Each structure stands twice: as structure tokens, then as C-alpha cells.
């Protein structure tokens, strides 16, 4: 029978312009790589590797499902087919990221596509598609919206020096774009290591081969007695802020950490999926990052990341020159103490004006520290300001704060997140909140008393009650 190895393209490429261009570039690279290799033949419609079982790469990418061959036996080893498979897989991965799924029967791994379909696709290489009419020719790359083209990922998985694998933007991604939305492979709550290992083993056994492969291909920073638990601990993202339940995802778990991230992860409890949104514009080629930590100065973050995830962070925030790092640490400490003061219910009850003043200051510090990418924290902050206002009966300001919280939430969680929907409805009916007038009625206003003809500075002064 022999042992097969190779890679599958899953999902297969579309006929769309972006996939076409990427495949064209990939084919050009392969041609260049093997231009002096007599075993690699350029045929009219495909590249033929005259080794092993003669794996092929078609010039029409949408036809391609698998590149593979037997890698055991005399013919395979004398023709060096495994070397071709490894190199072509590496180049394909760099172009198509997680769509390229390597498998090797020697390691009990199998392709995702049926052999029947694969053979049919290979037969179709011989016959090129009928020439497209002028009207159906795809527009140039710059005119294509990749998000609208089905199946186009905005990122690819690449090796990142010093960080293992990570996600890299394939296009310029604008702030507020949904980059990933996926269901967990599995979830688990807190339990002792031995129990967790058994629990995960049972869950894995019940999963499809593809999902098992996805879980087992994730990084493990805690090698040892509990291999499944190690993978879980390295990769699990909390199912909700502060939730003890963690979820492991096929793609989101490849996202590395930065203390100044450009993306935000959120568990949508209604849809039971995790989303990743760009919280600043991300340039094509830049790494997509989220934050794993809970803030604090660099030393505090360092200890947390080492303990919880077993790595030392080398992000832009942590590698600042000493004086800038000191300034950043001061801001982080200030953010922590302002957060504590704003959340103090007694202060909110007895000195609400000071609480609002802290909110205003916090906004400036957040913007400075996160360089315009603080939407998740700003959303929370505006909601705090909403609560302070509504607790004293100020519906006008509460409604404005809820509207700002809503706008910030949309950027980092999208329109369909339960928290986005909640603050959106509070902007319309602030008095529906359970804290309405619980502290006093001293700031009582109606929603329609928002001043109309103020400039931005004057409006913020009114909003945060900074007028004399
Ligand atoms: C959830 S995984 C992310 C994907 C992982 N890099 C991989 O290769 O599969 C988390 C692990 O990635 C590495 N990592 C993530 N962010 C990092 C960073 N800023 N600096 C160094 N290593 C990092 C650490 O080993 C961490 O435990």
C-alpha cells in the first residue's frame, strides 16, 4: 500500500481575482525555484513533478485540491519526492496560510478531500477552462473587496521570528473590520490538571479527524505529563471577559500577543462564537495581534505572561527605550488607579462630578498609551460614565455616553455583539437601566435636553460637567 504525504487546499481557491493572482504568484515562484531541475516539467496546463507518483500543480488554482505522492518505497526515495512535497508545502503555506493543510499518513494524518474528488480534479487539469468573456474578467486586485469574495481570508499564518507562528495581514485592513469569526473546537472550565487531561481526551475522541488535527497542531508551551492540558493552557481564550471557561479555536489561537495590540478578541455569548476585530488600521504584511494580559506596568505584565503563558514578551510596547518605557509604565499605573477610582460606588454616589472628571482624564491617557487603538477600554469607560450619569437622573448625558459606548463597541465587537446591542438600546432609552436615579435626582434631565449648537470642545465640557 505505501505511505502517502502531501497537502490539501481547504477551502479550495475560488475563481475570483485575489485567489487567481495569489495562485499565479505561487506558480511563478515554483517555476523559478525549479527552473534548473530536469525532474520538474512545465506542461501546457500544469507543472509536473517527475518523481514518486508525479504530483502536479495546475495553472488554474480553483481546480487544485491536493499535492501528494507515496513517500515510501524505492521509487519514492530514489526520486526524492518527499523533498519536493516539503518545499512546495512550505511555499504554499507562505501564500495561502491555514488553507494549506499538510498531512502524512506516517503520523496518522490524512487529507481532508475524498480521493475520488481529488482524482477528478487532477483529470480536469488537462482541459483548460473556456476563455472568459470580457464582461466576466475579474477586476484588478485594487478594485476587489476581499471581504465580499467568499472564502477569502484577510490573513495568513506565517512563522514570526521569536514567536512561533502568527497571523499576518494579506491586505490593508481598516479599523472596525471583522477579521475572524469562529466557533470553538472545544471549551473547558477550571479543574485539576489530571481531570482536565481526561476531560480533553474524551472531547477529542468525539471530534472529527479535521478538528482533532487542528487541536493537536496548536502550540504547547507546557510539555510534560499533560499534553492536551498543555495545548489548552497555551491557547485557550476566555469565553467572555473574566470567564473561567476557556475556548480553543482553529485559527484565532494562532494570534500572538502584543501589549499594544491592533486587534481585539471577543466571545459573543449569543452566537456562541469568538470574533477578532481590527481596532486600528493594519497594513498588509503586518502581524495581527491581540492582548493576553490584564494591563499594568511592564514588569507586572512580564510576570503575568511568564506565569500564565510561559513566554517573555518582546512586543513594541515592551521593547521601548528606557525613558519611553518609564513614561508608558507611568501611564499604565495611572490607568489602573483611575479605573479603580471610577469603579468606586461610594465615590460615584457622593462625588459623581469627580468620577466624571476621572473618566475624562482616563480617555486622554488611554488614547496616548494605546495610540488611538483603545476601543475596548474606551467602550467600557463610556459605559462607566453612562452609569454615573444615569444613577443621578441625567438622561441627556447618559444617552450621549451610551451612544459613544455603542460606537466604540461596534469597532471591537461588531453590531451583533450582545453588549453592543445593549448599549445601543440604552442610548435610546437610558432610563431603562436598573441604576436610573438610584443615587439621587440631583442631575435630573430629559433625553431631549442635549445642547445643539456647541463645538466639539464645548460639547465635551458640557458632557463631562467641566463647565464652571
Ligand atoms: C496562542 S499561541 C499563539 C500561536 C503560537 N505562536 C504558535 O506558534 O502556535 C501562544 C504562544 O505564542 C507565543 N507568543 C505569543 N505572543 C508572543 C510574544 N509577544 N512574544 C513571544 N512569544 C509569543 C508564546 O509561546 C505563547 O505561549
Short mmCIF file of C-alpha atoms and ligand atoms in Angstrom, two decimals:
data_model
loop_
_atom_site.label_atom_id
_atom_site.label_comp_id
_atom_site.label_asym_id
_atom_site.label_seq_id
_atom_site.Cartn_x
_atom_site.Cartn_y
_atom_site.Cartn_z
CA UNK A 1 0.00 0.00 0.00
CA UNK A 2 2.73 2.50 0.92
CA UNK A 3 2.56 5.75 2.83
CA UNK A 4 1.17 8.94 1.28
CA UNK A 5 2.00 12.50 2.27
CA UNK A 6 1.21 15.93 0.89
CA UNK A 7 -1.09 18.85 1.44
CA UNK A 8 -4.72 19.72 0.70
CA UNK A 9 -6.12 23.14 -0.12
CA UNK A 10 -9.09 23.66 2.17
CA UNK A 11 -11.23 25.57 1.43
CA UNK A 12 -10.29 25.27 -2.26
CA UNK A 13 -9.44 28.50 -4.08
CA UNK A 14 -12.18 30.42 -5.84
CA UNK A 15 -12.14 31.68 -9.43
CA UNK A 16 -12.03 35.23 -8.01
CA UNK A 17 -9.34 37.78 -8.76
CA UNK A 18 -7.48 37.66 -5.44
CA UNK A 19 -7.10 33.88 -5.45
CA UNK A 20 -6.17 33.94 -9.12
CA UNK A 21 -3.39 36.48 -8.54
CA UNK A 22 -2.08 34.65 -5.47
CA UNK A 23 -2.04 31.33 -7.28
CA UNK A 24 -0.28 32.94 -10.27
CA UNK A 25 2.43 34.32 -7.97
CA UNK A 26 2.77 30.95 -6.26
CA UNK A 27 3.15 29.13 -9.62
CA UNK A 28 5.74 31.70 -10.76
CA UNK A 29 7.76 31.09 -7.61
CA UNK A 30 7.64 27.32 -8.04
CA UNK A 31 8.75 27.69 -11.67
CA UNK A 32 11.61 29.92 -10.59
CA UNK A 33 12.62 27.57 -7.78
CA UNK A 34 12.88 24.55 -10.11
CA UNK A 35 13.95 26.21 -13.34
CA UNK A 36 17.16 24.14 -13.49
CA UNK A 37 15.62 20.88 -12.22
CA UNK A 38 15.09 18.38 -15.04
CA UNK A 39 12.61 16.40 -12.95
CA UNK A 40 10.22 19.35 -12.91
CA UNK A 41 8.45 19.76 -16.26
CA UNK A 42 6.36 22.70 -17.37
CA UNK A 43 3.42 21.23 -19.29
CA UNK A 44 0.82 23.33 -21.23
CA UNK A 45 -1.64 23.41 -18.29
CA UNK A 46 0.29 22.33 -15.21
CA UNK A 47 3.67 21.69 -13.59
CA UNK A 48 4.56 18.02 -13.40
CA UNK A 49 6.99 16.71 -10.78
CA UNK A 50 8.58 13.67 -12.35
CA UNK A 51 9.11 11.95 -9.00
CA UNK A 52 7.18 9.45 -6.89
CA UNK A 53 3.61 9.42 -8.21
CA UNK A 54 4.15 12.56 -10.28
CA UNK A 55 2.30 15.19 -8.20
CA UNK A 56 1.10 18.16 -10.25
CA UNK A 57 0.25 21.84 -9.81
CA UNK A 58 -2.36 23.17 -12.27
CA UNK A 59 -2.14 26.70 -13.68
CA UNK A 60 -5.80 27.19 -12.78
CA UNK A 61 -5.79 27.37 -8.98
CA UNK A 62 -9.51 26.79 -8.44
CA UNK A 63 -9.07 23.23 -9.76
CA UNK A 64 -6.44 22.35 -7.19
CA UNK A 65 -7.29 20.15 -4.19
CA UNK A 66 -4.19 18.12 -3.37
CA UNK A 67 -0.44 17.84 -3.95
CA UNK A 68 0.75 14.43 -2.77
CA UNK A 69 2.56 11.19 -3.53
CA UNK A 70 3.60 7.93 -1.95
CA UNK A 71 6.70 8.77 0.03
CA UNK A 72 7.66 5.19 0.97
CA UNK A 73 9.28 2.61 -1.29
CA UNK A 74 12.24 2.53 -3.68
CA UNK A 75 10.82 4.81 -6.42
CA UNK A 76 9.76 7.46 -3.95
CA UNK A 77 13.12 7.59 -2.22
CA UNK A 78 15.26 7.42 -5.37
CA UNK A 79 13.30 10.28 -6.97
CA UNK A 80 13.38 12.44 -3.84
CA UNK A 81 9.63 13.15 -4.00
CA UNK A 82 9.37 13.92 -0.28
CA UNK A 83 11.77 16.84 -0.70
CA UNK A 84 9.51 18.30 -3.42
CA UNK A 85 6.46 17.83 -1.21
CA UNK A 86 8.09 19.57 1.73
CA UNK A 87 9.34 22.54 -0.30
CA UNK A 88 6.10 23.04 -2.25
CA UNK A 89 4.11 22.80 1.01
CA UNK A 90 6.32 25.46 2.61
CA UNK A 91 5.93 27.87 -0.32
CA UNK A 92 2.16 27.19 -0.49
CA UNK A 93 1.77 27.82 3.24
CA UNK A 94 3.51 31.17 2.90
CA UNK A 95 0.96 32.14 0.22
CA UNK A 96 -2.24 30.56 1.44
CA UNK A 97 -1.70 30.16 5.20
CA UNK A 98 -4.05 27.85 7.06
CA UNK A 99 -5.79 26.83 3.84
CA UNK A 100 -2.77 24.63 3.17
CA UNK A 101 -3.20 21.54 5.32
CA UNK A 102 -0.18 19.27 5.40
CA UNK A 103 -0.75 15.58 6.20
CA UNK A 104 1.43 12.50 6.42
CA UNK A 105 0.00 9.00 6.83
CA UNK A 106 3.14 8.04 8.68
CA UNK A 107 1.90 10.30 11.51
CA UNK A 108 -1.69 9.07 11.14
CA UNK A 109 -2.68 12.26 9.33
CA UNK A 110 -4.95 12.21 6.29
CA UNK A 111 -6.12 14.71 3.67
CA UNK A 112 -9.48 16.40 4.04
CA UNK A 113 -10.74 15.79 0.47
CA UNK A 114 -12.07 12.46 -0.91
CA UNK A 115 -9.69 10.66 -3.23
CA UNK A 116 -12.45 10.42 -5.84
CA UNK A 117 -12.81 14.21 -5.94
CA UNK A 118 -9.03 14.67 -5.91
CA UNK A 119 -8.58 12.34 -8.91
CA UNK A 120 -11.39 14.09 -10.75
CA UNK A 121 -9.73 17.46 -10.10
CA UNK A 122 -6.37 16.17 -11.38
CA UNK A 123 -8.04 14.91 -14.57
CA UNK A 124 -9.53 18.36 -15.12
CA UNK A 125 -6.02 19.94 -15.28
CA UNK A 126 -5.65 18.66 -18.86
CA UNK A 127 -8.62 20.66 -20.14
CA UNK A 128 -8.31 24.41 -19.58
CA UNK A 129 -11.47 26.39 -18.78
CA UNK A 130 -13.27 28.00 -21.70
CA UNK A 131 -11.93 31.52 -22.27
CA UNK A 132 -13.78 34.06 -20.18
CA UNK A 133 -15.83 36.74 -21.92
CA UNK A 134 -14.67 40.33 -21.49
CA UNK A 135 -17.54 41.02 -19.10
CA UNK A 136 -16.62 38.22 -16.73
CA UNK A 137 -12.93 39.12 -16.48
CA UNK A 138 -12.14 39.93 -12.88
CA UNK A 139 -11.16 43.48 -11.99
CA UNK A 140 -7.60 44.30 -10.88
CA UNK A 141 -6.70 43.50 -7.27
CA UNK A 142 -7.09 47.08 -6.06
CA UNK A 143 -10.78 47.09 -7.05
CA UNK A 144 -11.59 43.83 -5.31
CA UNK A 145 -13.12 43.81 -1.86
CA UNK A 146 -11.68 40.59 -0.45
CA UNK A 147 -14.23 40.52 2.37
CA UNK A 148 -17.00 40.25 -0.17
CA UNK A 149 -15.27 37.48 -2.05
CA UNK A 150 -16.35 34.34 -0.35
CA UNK A 151 -13.73 32.31 1.40
CA UNK A 152 -11.01 34.94 1.22
CA UNK A 153 -9.14 35.14 4.48
CA UNK A 154 -7.75 38.56 5.35
CA UNK A 155 -4.67 36.93 6.84
CA UNK A 156 -2.30 34.05 6.51
CA UNK A 157 -0.40 32.02 9.05
CA UNK A 158 3.34 32.63 8.92
CA UNK A 159 6.42 31.98 11.02
CA UNK A 160 7.18 35.07 13.09
CA UNK A 161 10.76 35.34 14.39
CA UNK A 162 10.83 34.62 18.13
CA UNK A 163 7.08 33.97 18.39
CA UNK A 164 6.43 30.71 16.53
CA UNK A 165 3.56 31.01 14.09
CA UNK A 166 1.32 34.05 13.88
CA UNK A 167 -1.29 35.76 11.70
CA UNK A 168 -0.16 38.26 9.09
CA UNK A 169 -2.49 40.62 7.16
CA UNK A 170 -2.79 39.75 3.46
CA UNK A 171 -4.48 43.10 2.71
CA UNK A 172 -4.71 46.52 4.28
CA UNK A 173 -7.39 46.02 6.95
CA UNK A 174 -9.32 49.03 8.16
CA UNK A 175 -10.27 49.73 11.77
CA UNK A 176 -13.52 48.02 12.76
CA UNK A 177 -13.19 45.14 10.27
CA UNK A 178 -14.17 41.65 11.39
CA UNK A 179 -11.07 39.54 10.73
CA UNK A 180 -12.17 36.20 12.19
CA UNK A 181 -15.41 34.71 13.45
CA UNK A 182 -15.24 31.10 14.57
CA UNK A 183 -16.75 28.51 16.87
CA UNK A 184 -14.52 26.83 19.45
CA UNK A 185 -13.08 23.39 18.75
CA UNK A 186 -13.77 22.75 22.44
CA UNK A 187 -14.34 24.58 25.71
CA UNK A 188 -13.41 23.64 29.28
CA UNK A 189 -13.74 25.13 32.74
CA UNK A 190 -11.23 25.21 35.59
CA UNK A 191 -10.33 21.78 37.01
CA UNK A 192 -7.24 19.96 38.33
CA UNK A 193 -4.67 19.03 35.62
CA UNK A 194 -5.33 15.26 35.71
CA UNK A 195 -9.09 15.75 35.43
CA UNK A 196 -8.66 18.29 32.62
CA UNK A 197 -6.45 15.83 30.72
CA UNK A 198 -9.13 13.12 30.88
CA UNK A 199 -11.86 15.61 30.02
CA UNK A 200 -9.96 16.85 26.95
CA UNK A 201 -9.08 13.29 25.83
CA UNK A 202 -12.78 12.41 25.89
CA UNK A 203 -13.74 15.55 23.97
CA UNK A 204 -11.02 14.95 21.37
CA UNK A 205 -12.14 11.38 20.82
CA UNK A 206 -15.63 12.60 19.95
CA UNK A 207 -14.32 15.21 17.48
CA UNK A 208 -13.88 14.85 13.70
CA UNK A 209 -10.43 13.96 12.38
CA UNK A 210 -10.04 17.50 11.00
CA UNK A 211 -10.85 19.09 14.35
CA UNK A 212 -8.53 16.68 16.17
CA UNK A 213 -5.75 17.63 13.76
CA UNK A 214 -6.45 21.32 14.27
CA UNK A 215 -6.29 20.97 18.06
CA UNK A 216 -3.15 18.84 18.01
CA UNK A 217 -1.36 21.21 15.62
CA UNK A 218 -1.58 24.06 18.14
CA UNK A 219 1.43 25.17 20.12
CA UNK A 220 2.18 23.66 23.55
CA UNK A 221 4.29 25.71 25.93
CA UNK A 222 3.84 23.26 28.81
CA UNK A 223 5.28 19.97 27.53
CA UNK A 224 5.20 17.11 30.04
CA UNK A 225 2.71 14.90 31.78
CA UNK A 226 -0.42 16.58 30.36
CA UNK A 227 -0.06 17.11 26.60
CA UNK A 228 -3.71 18.01 25.94
CA UNK A 229 -3.84 20.25 29.00
CA UNK A 230 -0.62 21.93 27.83
CA UNK A 231 -2.19 22.78 24.47
CA UNK A 232 -5.33 24.01 26.23
CA UNK A 233 -3.36 26.18 28.65
CA UNK A 234 -1.24 27.69 25.88
CA UNK A 235 -4.14 28.53 23.61
CA UNK A 236 -7.48 28.89 25.42
CA UNK A 237 -9.19 32.27 25.19
CA UNK A 238 -11.75 33.19 27.88
CA UNK A 239 -15.40 32.78 26.84
CA UNK A 240 -16.29 36.28 27.99
CA UNK A 241 -14.39 38.88 29.97
CA UNK A 242 -13.20 37.28 33.23
CA UNK A 243 -14.94 33.98 32.43
CA UNK A 244 -13.31 30.86 33.94
CA UNK A 245 -14.39 28.92 30.82
CA UNK A 246 -11.82 28.85 28.02
CA UNK A 247 -12.25 28.02 24.34
CA UNK A 248 -9.73 26.74 21.81
CA UNK A 249 -10.11 27.86 18.17
CA UNK A 250 -8.66 26.57 14.90
CA UNK A 251 -7.38 29.96 13.69
CA UNK A 252 -7.76 32.57 16.44
CA UNK A 253 -5.32 30.55 18.57
CA UNK A 254 -2.52 31.40 16.16
CA UNK A 255 -2.75 35.07 17.11
CA UNK A 256 0.21 36.23 19.13
CA UNK A 257 0.16 38.72 21.96
CA UNK A 258 1.15 42.37 21.97
CA UNK A 259 0.84 44.81 24.86
CA UNK A 260 -0.24 47.37 22.24
CA UNK A 261 -2.45 45.15 20.08
CA UNK A 262 -4.05 46.02 16.77
CA UNK A 263 -6.97 43.58 17.15
CA UNK A 264 -9.47 42.58 19.81
CA UNK A 265 -10.92 39.17 20.66
CA UNK A 266 -14.43 38.85 21.99
CA UNK A 267 -16.71 35.96 22.92
CA UNK A 268 -20.20 36.56 21.51
CA UNK A 269 -22.34 34.78 24.09
CA UNK A 270 -25.48 34.95 21.94
CA UNK A 271 -23.91 33.48 18.82
CA UNK A 272 -21.51 31.26 20.79
CA UNK A 273 -18.56 32.29 18.65
CA UNK A 274 -15.34 34.24 19.02
CA UNK A 275 -14.70 37.31 16.90
CA UNK A 276 -11.49 39.17 16.14
CA UNK A 277 -11.83 42.80 15.04
CA UNK A 278 -9.18 45.27 13.87
CA UNK A 279 -9.02 48.08 16.44
CA UNK A 280 -6.65 50.15 14.32
CA UNK A 281 -5.82 50.04 10.60
CA UNK A 282 -3.49 47.15 9.93
CA UNK A 283 -1.17 47.37 6.97
CA UNK A 284 -0.74 44.49 4.57
CA UNK A 285 2.17 42.36 5.82
CA UNK A 286 1.84 43.48 9.47
CA UNK A 287 1.28 40.92 12.20
CA UNK A 288 -2.24 40.78 13.70
CA UNK A 289 -2.06 40.79 17.50
CA UNK A 290 -4.39 40.69 20.48
CA UNK A 291 -3.62 41.16 24.16
CA UNK A 292 -3.42 38.21 26.57
CA UNK A 293 -2.72 40.31 29.67
CA UNK A 294 -4.75 42.40 32.08
CA UNK A 295 -2.68 45.57 31.78
CA UNK A 296 -0.39 47.12 34.37
CA UNK A 297 3.20 48.27 34.08
CA UNK A 298 5.72 46.28 32.00
CA UNK A 299 7.14 44.33 34.97
CA UNK A 300 3.63 43.28 36.07
CA UNK A 301 2.76 42.17 32.52
CA UNK A 302 6.06 40.31 32.22
CA UNK A 303 5.39 38.26 35.37
CA UNK A 304 1.80 37.52 34.32
CA UNK A 305 2.70 36.41 30.78
CA UNK A 306 5.53 34.21 32.05
CA UNK A 307 3.33 32.55 34.68
CA UNK A 308 0.19 32.14 32.65
CA UNK A 309 1.58 31.50 29.16
CA UNK A 310 5.25 30.69 29.65
CA UNK A 311 6.80 33.32 27.37
CA UNK A 312 8.66 36.58 27.61
CA UNK A 313 7.00 39.33 25.59
CA UNK A 314 9.10 41.13 23.01
CA UNK A 315 6.38 43.40 21.58
CA UNK A 316 6.83 47.07 20.59
CA UNK A 317 5.44 48.19 23.95
CA UNK A 318 7.89 46.08 25.97
CA UNK A 319 10.92 46.90 23.83
CA UNK A 320 10.67 50.69 24.16
CA UNK A 321 13.85 52.61 25.12
CA UNK A 322 14.15 53.07 28.91
CA UNK A 323 12.77 56.62 29.12
CA UNK A 324 9.76 55.86 26.91
CA UNK A 325 9.11 52.59 28.76
CA UNK A 326 9.12 54.53 32.02
CA UNK A 327 6.58 57.01 30.63
CA UNK A 328 4.43 54.13 29.39
CA UNK A 329 4.66 52.39 32.79
CA UNK A 330 3.53 55.61 34.49
CA UNK A 331 0.51 55.81 32.18
CA UNK A 332 -0.34 52.15 32.82
CA UNK A 333 -0.23 52.70 36.57
CA UNK A 334 -2.36 55.82 36.17
CA UNK A 335 -4.90 53.83 34.10
CA UNK A 336 -5.11 51.23 36.88
CA UNK A 337 -5.66 53.78 39.62
CA UNK A 338 -8.19 55.80 37.58
CA UNK A 339 -10.04 52.58 36.78
CA UNK A 340 -10.25 51.77 40.47
CA UNK A 341 -11.44 55.27 41.37
CA UNK A 342 -14.09 55.32 38.62
CA UNK A 343 -15.42 51.94 39.72
CA UNK A 344 -15.74 53.03 43.36
CA UNK A 345 -19.52 53.03 44.09
CA UNK A 346 -19.24 55.38 47.10
CA UNK A 347 -17.39 57.98 45.07
CA UNK A 348 -19.94 57.62 42.29
CA UNK A 349 -22.70 58.23 44.84
CA UNK A 350 -21.10 61.08 46.79
CA UNK A 351 -18.72 62.75 44.32
CA UNK A 352 -20.06 61.96 40.84
CA UNK A 353 -18.52 65.11 39.31
CA UNK A 354 -15.03 63.91 40.34
CA UNK A 355 -15.83 60.45 38.92
CA UNK A 356 -16.77 62.03 35.58
CA UNK A 357 -13.65 64.14 35.67
CA UNK A 358 -11.59 60.94 36.11
CA UNK A 359 -13.38 59.46 33.09
CA UNK A 360 -12.32 62.46 31.02
CA UNK A 361 -8.71 62.18 32.15
CA UNK A 362 -8.71 58.43 31.57
CA UNK A 363 -9.78 58.98 27.95
CA UNK A 364 -6.72 61.15 27.27
CA UNK A 365 -4.35 58.68 28.93
CA UNK A 366 -5.83 55.70 27.04
CA UNK A 367 -5.57 57.46 23.69
CA UNK A 368 -1.95 58.35 24.41
CA UNK A 369 -0.89 54.92 25.67
CA UNK A 370 -2.66 52.85 23.01
CA UNK A 371 -2.04 55.30 20.20
CA UNK A 372 -5.66 55.57 19.09
CA UNK A 373 -6.41 51.85 19.43
CA UNK A 374 -8.12 51.67 22.82
CA UNK A 375 -11.69 50.95 21.67
CA UNK A 376 -12.34 48.04 24.10
CA UNK A 377 -11.29 50.14 27.10
CA UNK A 378 -12.99 53.27 25.78
CA UNK A 379 -16.25 51.35 25.32
CA UNK A 380 -16.09 50.27 28.96
CA UNK A 381 -15.16 53.77 30.11
CA UNK A 382 -18.11 55.41 28.33
CA UNK A 383 -20.37 52.83 29.91
CA UNK A 384 -18.96 53.78 33.35
CA UNK A 385 -19.71 57.44 32.55
CA UNK A 386 -23.22 56.39 31.48
CA UNK A 387 -23.76 54.66 34.84
CA UNK A 388 -22.52 57.67 36.82
CA UNK A 389 -24.90 59.99 34.95
CA UNK A 390 -27.97 57.78 34.99
CA UNK A 391 -27.56 57.00 38.70
CA UNK A 392 -28.18 60.72 39.31
CA UNK A 393 -31.03 61.00 36.80
CA UNK A 394 -29.12 62.72 33.94
CA UNK A 395 -30.73 61.12 30.90
CA UNK A 396 -29.28 63.62 28.41
CA UNK A 397 -25.64 62.87 29.20
CA UNK A 398 -26.33 59.18 29.85
CA UNK A 399 -27.79 58.84 26.39
CA UNK A 400 -24.73 60.53 24.82
CA UNK A 401 -22.33 58.31 26.78
CA UNK A 402 -24.27 55.19 25.76
CA UNK A 403 -24.09 56.31 22.12
CA UNK A 404 -20.30 56.71 22.37
CA UNK A 405 -20.00 53.33 24.14
CA UNK A 406 -22.00 51.82 21.29
CA UNK A 407 -19.72 53.34 18.63
CA UNK A 408 -16.60 52.04 20.39
CA UNK A 409 -18.18 48.57 20.86
CA UNK A 410 -19.04 48.30 17.17
CA UNK A 411 -15.37 48.79 16.31
CA UNK A 412 -14.12 45.99 18.53
CA UNK A 413 -17.09 43.58 18.69
CA UNK A 414 -19.39 44.37 15.76
CA UNK A 415 -23.07 45.22 15.55
CA UNK A 416 -24.29 41.79 16.65
CA UNK A 417 -22.48 41.53 19.99
CA UNK A 418 -24.93 41.45 22.94
CA UNK A 419 -23.03 44.27 24.67
CA UNK A 420 -23.19 46.44 21.53
CA UNK A 421 -26.93 45.87 21.29
CA UNK A 422 -27.41 46.60 24.99
CA UNK A 423 -25.65 49.99 24.93
CA UNK A 424 -27.38 50.84 21.65
CA UNK A 425 -30.78 50.43 23.28
CA UNK A 426 -29.64 52.37 26.37
CA UNK A 427 -28.73 55.31 24.12
CA UNK A 428 -32.38 55.47 23.11
CA UNK A 429 -33.91 54.66 26.50
CA UNK A 430 -31.34 55.43 29.21
CA UNK A 431 -33.99 55.36 31.95
CA UNK A 432 -34.46 51.62 31.31
CA UNK A 433 -31.20 50.99 33.16
CA UNK A 434 -31.59 49.47 36.62
CA UNK A 435 -29.46 52.26 38.18
CA UNK A 436 -31.75 55.06 36.99
CA UNK A 437 -31.85 57.64 39.85
CA UNK A 438 -30.58 55.09 42.41
CA UNK A 439 -28.11 57.61 43.89
CA UNK A 440 -30.06 60.86 43.56
CA UNK A 441 -32.18 63.04 41.29
CA UNK A 442 -29.83 66.00 41.57
CA UNK A 443 -28.75 65.86 37.89
CA UNK A 444 -32.23 65.18 36.52
CA UNK A 445 -32.53 65.94 32.77
CA UNK A 446 -34.56 64.59 29.89
CA UNK A 447 -33.05 62.99 26.82
CA UNK A 448 -34.02 65.88 24.56
CA UNK A 449 -32.07 68.44 26.61
CA UNK A 450 -28.77 67.68 24.84
CA UNK A 451 -27.37 71.09 23.71
CA UNK A 452 -27.39 71.53 19.93
CA UNK A 453 -25.03 74.28 18.84
CA UNK A 454 -21.76 73.54 20.64
CA UNK A 455 -18.41 72.79 19.02
CA UNK A 456 -16.56 69.59 19.99
CA UNK A 457 -14.60 71.14 22.86
CA UNK A 458 -17.66 72.90 24.28
CA UNK A 459 -19.74 69.75 23.90
CA UNK A 460 -17.20 67.62 25.80
CA UNK A 461 -17.07 70.25 28.55
CA UNK A 462 -20.85 70.01 28.86
CA UNK A 463 -20.80 66.18 28.65
CA UNK A 464 -18.19 65.71 31.38
CA UNK A 465 -19.64 68.56 33.51
CA UNK A 466 -16.50 70.65 33.30
CA UNK A 467 -18.26 73.98 32.94
CA UNK A 468 -17.82 76.34 35.84
C1 LIG B 1 -1.87 31.06 21.48
S1 LIG B 1 -0.25 30.71 20.99
C2 LIG B 1 -0.03 31.76 19.61
C3 LIG B 1 0.47 30.97 18.40
C4 LIG B 1 1.85 30.42 18.53
N1 LIG B 1 2.83 31.48 18.27
C5 LIG B 1 2.09 29.23 17.61
O1 LIG B 1 3.16 29.14 17.04
O2 LIG B 1 1.21 28.39 17.51
C6 LIG B 1 0.58 31.48 22.31
C7 LIG B 1 2.08 31.28 22.30
O3 LIG B 1 2.71 32.01 21.24
C8 LIG B 1 3.92 32.61 21.70
N2 LIG B 1 3.79 34.07 21.75
C9 LIG B 1 2.65 34.76 21.64
N3 LIG B 1 2.87 36.08 21.70
C10 LIG B 1 4.18 36.25 21.89
C11 LIG B 1 5.02 37.39 22.06
N4 LIG B 1 4.56 38.64 22.05
N5 LIG B 1 6.35 37.20 22.25
C12 LIG B 1 6.85 35.93 22.27
N6 LIG B 1 6.12 34.80 22.12
C13 LIG B 1 4.79 34.95 21.93
C14 LIG B 1 4.13 32.06 23.10
O4 LIG B 1 4.88 30.88 23.01
C15 LIG B 1 2.72 31.80 23.54
O5 LIG B 1 2.63 30.90 24.60
#
